Coordinates of C-alpha atoms in Angstrom, one line a residue:
M1 CA -17.2 23.4 -49.0
H2 CA -20.3 21.3 -48.3
Y3 CA -20.0 18.3 -45.9
S4 CA -22.4 15.5 -45.4
A5 CA -24.3 14.9 -42.2
E6 CA -22.2 12.0 -41.5
A7 CA -19.1 14.0 -41.4
I8 CA -20.9 16.5 -39.5
D9 CA -21.7 14.3 -37.0
L10 CA -18.9 13.0 -36.7
Q11 CA -17.3 16.3 -35.9
N12 CA -19.8 16.9 -33.4
F13 CA -19.1 13.6 -31.3
L14 CA -15.4 14.2 -31.5
M15 CA -15.4 17.7 -30.4
S16 CA -17.7 16.3 -27.6
A17 CA -15.5 13.0 -26.9
T18 CA -12.5 15.9 -26.5
S19 CA -14.0 18.2 -24.2
R20 CA -15.6 15.1 -22.0
M21 CA -11.9 13.9 -21.7
D22 CA -10.4 17.3 -21.0
R23 CA -13.1 17.3 -17.8
Q24 CA -12.5 13.8 -17.0
E25 CA -8.3 15.0 -16.9
G26 CA -8.7 18.0 -15.2
Q27 CA -10.9 16.0 -12.4
I28 CA -8.4 12.9 -12.2
L29 CA -5.5 15.8 -11.9
A30 CA -7.3 17.6 -9.0
T31 CA -8.5 14.0 -7.4
G32 CA -4.0 12.9 -7.4
Q33 CA -4.1 16.5 -5.3
A34 CA -6.3 16.1 -3.0
V35 CA -4.5 12.2 -2.7
Q36 CA -1.2 13.3 -2.1
D37 CA -2.7 16.1 0.4
L38 CA -4.4 13.2 2.4
V39 CA -1.2 11.1 2.2
A40 CA 0.9 13.9 3.4
Q41 CA -1.7 14.8 6.4
V42 CA -1.8 11.0 7.4
S43 CA 1.9 11.1 7.3
E44 CA 2.5 13.8 9.4
L45 CA -0.7 12.6 12.0
S46 CA 1.5 9.3 12.1
S47 CA 4.4 10.8 13.3
R48 CA 2.5 13.0 15.7
L49 CA 1.3 9.6 17.2
Q50 CA 4.3 8.1 17.2
Q51 CA 6.2 11.0 19.3
L52 CA 3.5 10.6 21.6
R53 CA 3.8 6.9 22.1
F54 CA 7.3 7.0 22.2
P55 CA 8.7 10.4 23.7
P56 CA 12.1 10.8 23.4
D57 CA 13.8 10.2 26.7
I58 CA 15.2 13.1 28.1
A59 CA 18.5 11.6 29.4
E60 CA 18.9 10.5 25.4
S61 CA 18.4 13.9 24.0
T62 CA 20.5 15.6 26.3
A63 CA 23.4 13.0 26.0
A64 CA 23.3 13.4 22.0
V65 CA 23.3 17.6 22.6
F66 CA 26.1 16.9 24.6
L67 CA 28.2 14.6 22.2
L68 CA 27.1 17.1 19.3
L69 CA 28.6 20.3 21.1
R70 CA 31.5 18.3 22.3
G71 CA 32.4 17.6 18.8

């Protein structure tokens, strides 16, 4: 078969566009994973900061354990 120059140009353009979209999809997925990792780290740091600001009261903790053991 003989394809016209326009058909070959179109095919090359479509292949290039598909390749570019595949690369962009990979980059988007990697960015999404990085954002999820950062959110998890921020959440963990926030929890730790909360614990440092308001440490559990020993008396309350002891009472809670006692009540649990008493059952």
